[in-house]
C-alpha positions as YAML, in Angstrom:
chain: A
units: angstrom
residues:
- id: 1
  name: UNK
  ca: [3.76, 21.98, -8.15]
- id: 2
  name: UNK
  ca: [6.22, 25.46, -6.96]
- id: 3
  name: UNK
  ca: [4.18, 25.07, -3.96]
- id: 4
  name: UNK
  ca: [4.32, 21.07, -3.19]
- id: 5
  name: UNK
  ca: [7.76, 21.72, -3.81]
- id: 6
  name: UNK
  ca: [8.62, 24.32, -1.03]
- id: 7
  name: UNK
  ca: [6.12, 22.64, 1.73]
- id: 8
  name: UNK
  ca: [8.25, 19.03, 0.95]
- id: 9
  name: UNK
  ca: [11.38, 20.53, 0.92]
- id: 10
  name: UNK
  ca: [10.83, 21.18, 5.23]
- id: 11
  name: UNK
  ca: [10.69, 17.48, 5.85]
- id: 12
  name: UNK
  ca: [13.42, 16.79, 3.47]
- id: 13
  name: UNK
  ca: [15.79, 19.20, 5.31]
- id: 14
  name: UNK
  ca: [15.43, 16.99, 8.13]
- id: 15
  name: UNK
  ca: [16.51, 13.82, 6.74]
- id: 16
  name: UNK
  ca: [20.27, 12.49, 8.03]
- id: 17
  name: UNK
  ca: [22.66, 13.98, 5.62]
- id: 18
  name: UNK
  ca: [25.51, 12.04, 4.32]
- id: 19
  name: UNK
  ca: [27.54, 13.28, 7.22]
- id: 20
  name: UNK
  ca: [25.59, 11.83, 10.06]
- id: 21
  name: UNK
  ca: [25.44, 8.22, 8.56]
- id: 22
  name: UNK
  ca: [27.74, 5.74, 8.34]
- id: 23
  name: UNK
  ca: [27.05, 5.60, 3.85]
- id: 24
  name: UNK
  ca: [28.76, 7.99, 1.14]
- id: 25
  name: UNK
  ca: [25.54, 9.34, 0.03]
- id: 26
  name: UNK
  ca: [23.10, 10.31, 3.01]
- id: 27
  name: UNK
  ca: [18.90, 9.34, 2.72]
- id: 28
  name: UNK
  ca: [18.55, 13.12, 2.10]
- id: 29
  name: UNK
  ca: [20.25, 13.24, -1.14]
- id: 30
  name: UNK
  ca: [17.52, 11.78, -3.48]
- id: 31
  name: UNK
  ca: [14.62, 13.41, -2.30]
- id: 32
  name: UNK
  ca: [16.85, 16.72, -1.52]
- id: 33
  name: UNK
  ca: [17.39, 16.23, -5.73]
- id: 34
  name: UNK
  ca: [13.43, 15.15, -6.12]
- id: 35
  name: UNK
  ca: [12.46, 18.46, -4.49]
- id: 36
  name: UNK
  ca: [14.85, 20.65, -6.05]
- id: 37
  name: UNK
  ca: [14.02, 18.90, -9.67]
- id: 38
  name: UNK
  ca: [10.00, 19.51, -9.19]
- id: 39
  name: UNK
  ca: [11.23, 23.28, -7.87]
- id: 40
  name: UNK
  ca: [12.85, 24.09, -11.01]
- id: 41
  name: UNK
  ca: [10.14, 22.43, -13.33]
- id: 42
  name: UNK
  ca: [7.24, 23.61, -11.54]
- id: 43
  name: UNK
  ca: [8.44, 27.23, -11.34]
- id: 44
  name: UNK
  ca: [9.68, 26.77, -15.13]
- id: 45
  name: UNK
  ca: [5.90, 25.63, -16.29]
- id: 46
  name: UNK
  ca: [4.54, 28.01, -14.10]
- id: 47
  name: UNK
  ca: [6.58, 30.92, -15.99]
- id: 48
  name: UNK
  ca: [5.42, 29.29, -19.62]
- id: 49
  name: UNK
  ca: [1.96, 29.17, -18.52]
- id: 50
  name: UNK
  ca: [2.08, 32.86, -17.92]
- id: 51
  name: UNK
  ca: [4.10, 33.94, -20.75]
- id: 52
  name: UNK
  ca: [1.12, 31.54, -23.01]
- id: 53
  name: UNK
  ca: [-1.77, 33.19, -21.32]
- id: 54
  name: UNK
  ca: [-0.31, 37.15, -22.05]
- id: 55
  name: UNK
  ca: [0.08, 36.20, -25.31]
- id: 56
  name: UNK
  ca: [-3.77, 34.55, -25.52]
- id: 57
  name: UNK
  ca: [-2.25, 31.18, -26.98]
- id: 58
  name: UNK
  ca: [-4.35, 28.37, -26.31]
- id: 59
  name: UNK
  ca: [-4.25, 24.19, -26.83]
- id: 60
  name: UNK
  ca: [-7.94, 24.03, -27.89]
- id: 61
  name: UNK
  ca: [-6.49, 22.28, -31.19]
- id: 62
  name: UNK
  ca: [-7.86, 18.87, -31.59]
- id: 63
  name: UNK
  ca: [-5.76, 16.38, -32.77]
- id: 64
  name: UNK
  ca: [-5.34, 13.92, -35.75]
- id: 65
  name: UNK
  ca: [-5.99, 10.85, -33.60]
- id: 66
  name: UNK
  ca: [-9.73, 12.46, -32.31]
- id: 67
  name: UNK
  ca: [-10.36, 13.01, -36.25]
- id: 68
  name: UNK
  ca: [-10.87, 8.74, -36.70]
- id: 69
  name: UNK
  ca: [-13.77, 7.47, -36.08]
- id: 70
  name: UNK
  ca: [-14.70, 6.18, -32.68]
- id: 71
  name: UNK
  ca: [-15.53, 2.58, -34.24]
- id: 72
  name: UNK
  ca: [-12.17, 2.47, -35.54]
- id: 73
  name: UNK
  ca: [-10.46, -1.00, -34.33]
- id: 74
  name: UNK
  ca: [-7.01, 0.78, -34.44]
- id: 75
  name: UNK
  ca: [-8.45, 3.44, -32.48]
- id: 76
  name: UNK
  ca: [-10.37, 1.16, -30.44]
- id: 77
  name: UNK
  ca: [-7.22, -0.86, -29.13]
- id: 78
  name: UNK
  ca: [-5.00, 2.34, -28.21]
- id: 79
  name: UNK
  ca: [-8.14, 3.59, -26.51]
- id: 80
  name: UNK
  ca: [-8.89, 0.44, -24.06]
- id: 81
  name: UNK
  ca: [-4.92, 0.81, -23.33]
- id: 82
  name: UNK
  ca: [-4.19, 4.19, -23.12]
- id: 83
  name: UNK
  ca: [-7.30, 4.70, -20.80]
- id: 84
  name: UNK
  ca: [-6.50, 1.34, -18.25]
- id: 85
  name: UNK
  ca: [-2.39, 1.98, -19.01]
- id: 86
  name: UNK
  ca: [-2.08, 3.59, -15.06]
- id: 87
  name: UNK
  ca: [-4.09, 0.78, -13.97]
- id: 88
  name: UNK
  ca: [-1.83, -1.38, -14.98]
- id: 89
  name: UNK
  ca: [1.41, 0.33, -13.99]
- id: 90
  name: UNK
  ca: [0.00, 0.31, -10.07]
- id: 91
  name: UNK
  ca: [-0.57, -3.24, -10.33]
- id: 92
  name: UNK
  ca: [2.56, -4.10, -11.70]
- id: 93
  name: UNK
  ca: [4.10, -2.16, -9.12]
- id: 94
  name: UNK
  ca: [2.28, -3.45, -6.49]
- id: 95
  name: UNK
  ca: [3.16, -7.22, -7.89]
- id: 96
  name: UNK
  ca: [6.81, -5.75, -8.06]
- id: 97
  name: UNK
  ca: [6.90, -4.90, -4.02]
- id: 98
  name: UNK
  ca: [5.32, -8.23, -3.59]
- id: 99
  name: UNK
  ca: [8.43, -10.20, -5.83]
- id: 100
  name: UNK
  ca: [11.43, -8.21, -4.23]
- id: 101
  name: UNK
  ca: [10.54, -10.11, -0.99]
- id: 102
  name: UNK
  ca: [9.91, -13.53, -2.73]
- id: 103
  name: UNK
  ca: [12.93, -13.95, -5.30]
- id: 104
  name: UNK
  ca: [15.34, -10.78, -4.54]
- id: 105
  name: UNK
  ca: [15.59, -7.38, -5.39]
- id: 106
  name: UNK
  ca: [17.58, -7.50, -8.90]
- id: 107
  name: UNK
  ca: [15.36, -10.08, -10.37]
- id: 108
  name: UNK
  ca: [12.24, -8.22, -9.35]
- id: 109
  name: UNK
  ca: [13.59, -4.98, -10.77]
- id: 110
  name: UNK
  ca: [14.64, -6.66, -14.12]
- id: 111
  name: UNK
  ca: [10.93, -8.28, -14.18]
- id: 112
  name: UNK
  ca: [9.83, -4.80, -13.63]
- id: 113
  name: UNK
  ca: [11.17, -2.65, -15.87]
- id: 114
  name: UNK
  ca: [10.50, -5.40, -19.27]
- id: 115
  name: UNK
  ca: [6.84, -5.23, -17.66]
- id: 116
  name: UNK
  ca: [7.18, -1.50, -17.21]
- id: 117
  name: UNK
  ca: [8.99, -0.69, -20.44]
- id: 118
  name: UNK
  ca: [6.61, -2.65, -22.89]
- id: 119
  name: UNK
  ca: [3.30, -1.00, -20.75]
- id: 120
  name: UNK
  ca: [4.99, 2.39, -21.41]
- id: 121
  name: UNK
  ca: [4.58, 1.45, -25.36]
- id: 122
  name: UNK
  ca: [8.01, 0.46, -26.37]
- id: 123
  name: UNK
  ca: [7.49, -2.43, -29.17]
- id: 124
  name: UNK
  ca: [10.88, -2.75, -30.61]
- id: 125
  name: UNK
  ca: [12.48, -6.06, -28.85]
- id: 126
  name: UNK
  ca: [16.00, -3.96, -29.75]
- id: 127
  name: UNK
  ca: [14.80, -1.16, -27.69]
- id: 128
  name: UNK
  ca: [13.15, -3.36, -24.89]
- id: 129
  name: UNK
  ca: [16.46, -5.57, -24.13]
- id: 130
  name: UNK
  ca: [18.79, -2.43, -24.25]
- id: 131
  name: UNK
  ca: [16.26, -0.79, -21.90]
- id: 132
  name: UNK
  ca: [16.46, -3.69, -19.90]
- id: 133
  name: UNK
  ca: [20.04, -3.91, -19.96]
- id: 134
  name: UNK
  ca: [20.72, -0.11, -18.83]
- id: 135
  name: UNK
  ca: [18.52, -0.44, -15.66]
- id: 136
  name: UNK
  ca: [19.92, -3.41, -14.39]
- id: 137
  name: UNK
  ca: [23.65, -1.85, -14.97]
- id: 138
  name: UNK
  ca: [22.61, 1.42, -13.68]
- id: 139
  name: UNK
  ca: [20.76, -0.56, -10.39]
- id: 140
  name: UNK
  ca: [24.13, -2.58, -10.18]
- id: 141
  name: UNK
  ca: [26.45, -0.20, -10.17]
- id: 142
  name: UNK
  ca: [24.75, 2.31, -8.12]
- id: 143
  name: UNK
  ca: [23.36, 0.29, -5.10]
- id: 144
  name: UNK
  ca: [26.59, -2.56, -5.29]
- id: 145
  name: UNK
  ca: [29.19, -0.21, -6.50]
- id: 146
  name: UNK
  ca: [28.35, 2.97, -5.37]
- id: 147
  name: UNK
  ca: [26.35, 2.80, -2.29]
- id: 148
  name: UNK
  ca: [27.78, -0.17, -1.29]
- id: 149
  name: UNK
  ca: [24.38, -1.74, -0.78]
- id: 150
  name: UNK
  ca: [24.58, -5.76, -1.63]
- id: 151
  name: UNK
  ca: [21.33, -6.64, -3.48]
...
């Protein structure tokens, strides 16, 4: 990760900053924060993974969930989820690239993140609309208010 981090950070150096473009924030500034955010984390993981293998600890423990039998229904239903979940994320993305251009940007984002939110496991209907909610005021008021991007 330290060292996908320093060979992106080149190209991402070379992006306009906000300087040389006509917008308050520049196309460098997110993935100048992307890099700088897997820099940190990386080198951070990289650190506990060294500190946990001078000290011998290991994550060999298995855990309550493998205990249940394999024929389990319950265990049977998270299984055929958890195991296609990705799967599912790409295609929803890819359906979600596919909507922008058919009924607008906001729309497709809302549609995305209820799909996105309820594949990532939430099951509260509280939880999903405030989710919902937060990402389409956070996508308003930083492309239309900030940015000054109309969607």
């Amino acid at each position: 990760m330290v060292l996908l981090a320093l060979v992106s950070l080149v190209p991402t150096l070379q992006f306009p900053s906000s300087a040389e473009v006509s917008t308050f924030i520049g196309p460098r500034v997110w993935p100048l924060t992307l890099v700088i955010a897997l820099l940190g984390l990386g080198s951070a993981l990289l650190l506990i993974t060294w500190r946990d293998a001078r000290r011998g600890t290991t994550y060999d423990d298995e855990p309550e969930e493998a205990s249940r039998p394999q024929n389990d229904p319950v265990t049977a239903q998270r299984f055929a989820l958890v195991s296609t979940r990705h799967w599912w994320l790409i295609a929803a993305t890819v359906i979600y690239t596919w909507l922008i251009s058919m009924v607008g940007f906001l729309i497709a984002s809302i549609a995305f993140t209820l799909v996105g939110t309820l594949l990532l496991g939430a099951r509260s209907w509280r939880t999903i609309l405030i989710t919902v909610l937060v990402a389409t005021l956070l996508m308003q008021g930083v492309f239309v208010m900030l940015l000054g991007i109309p969607l």
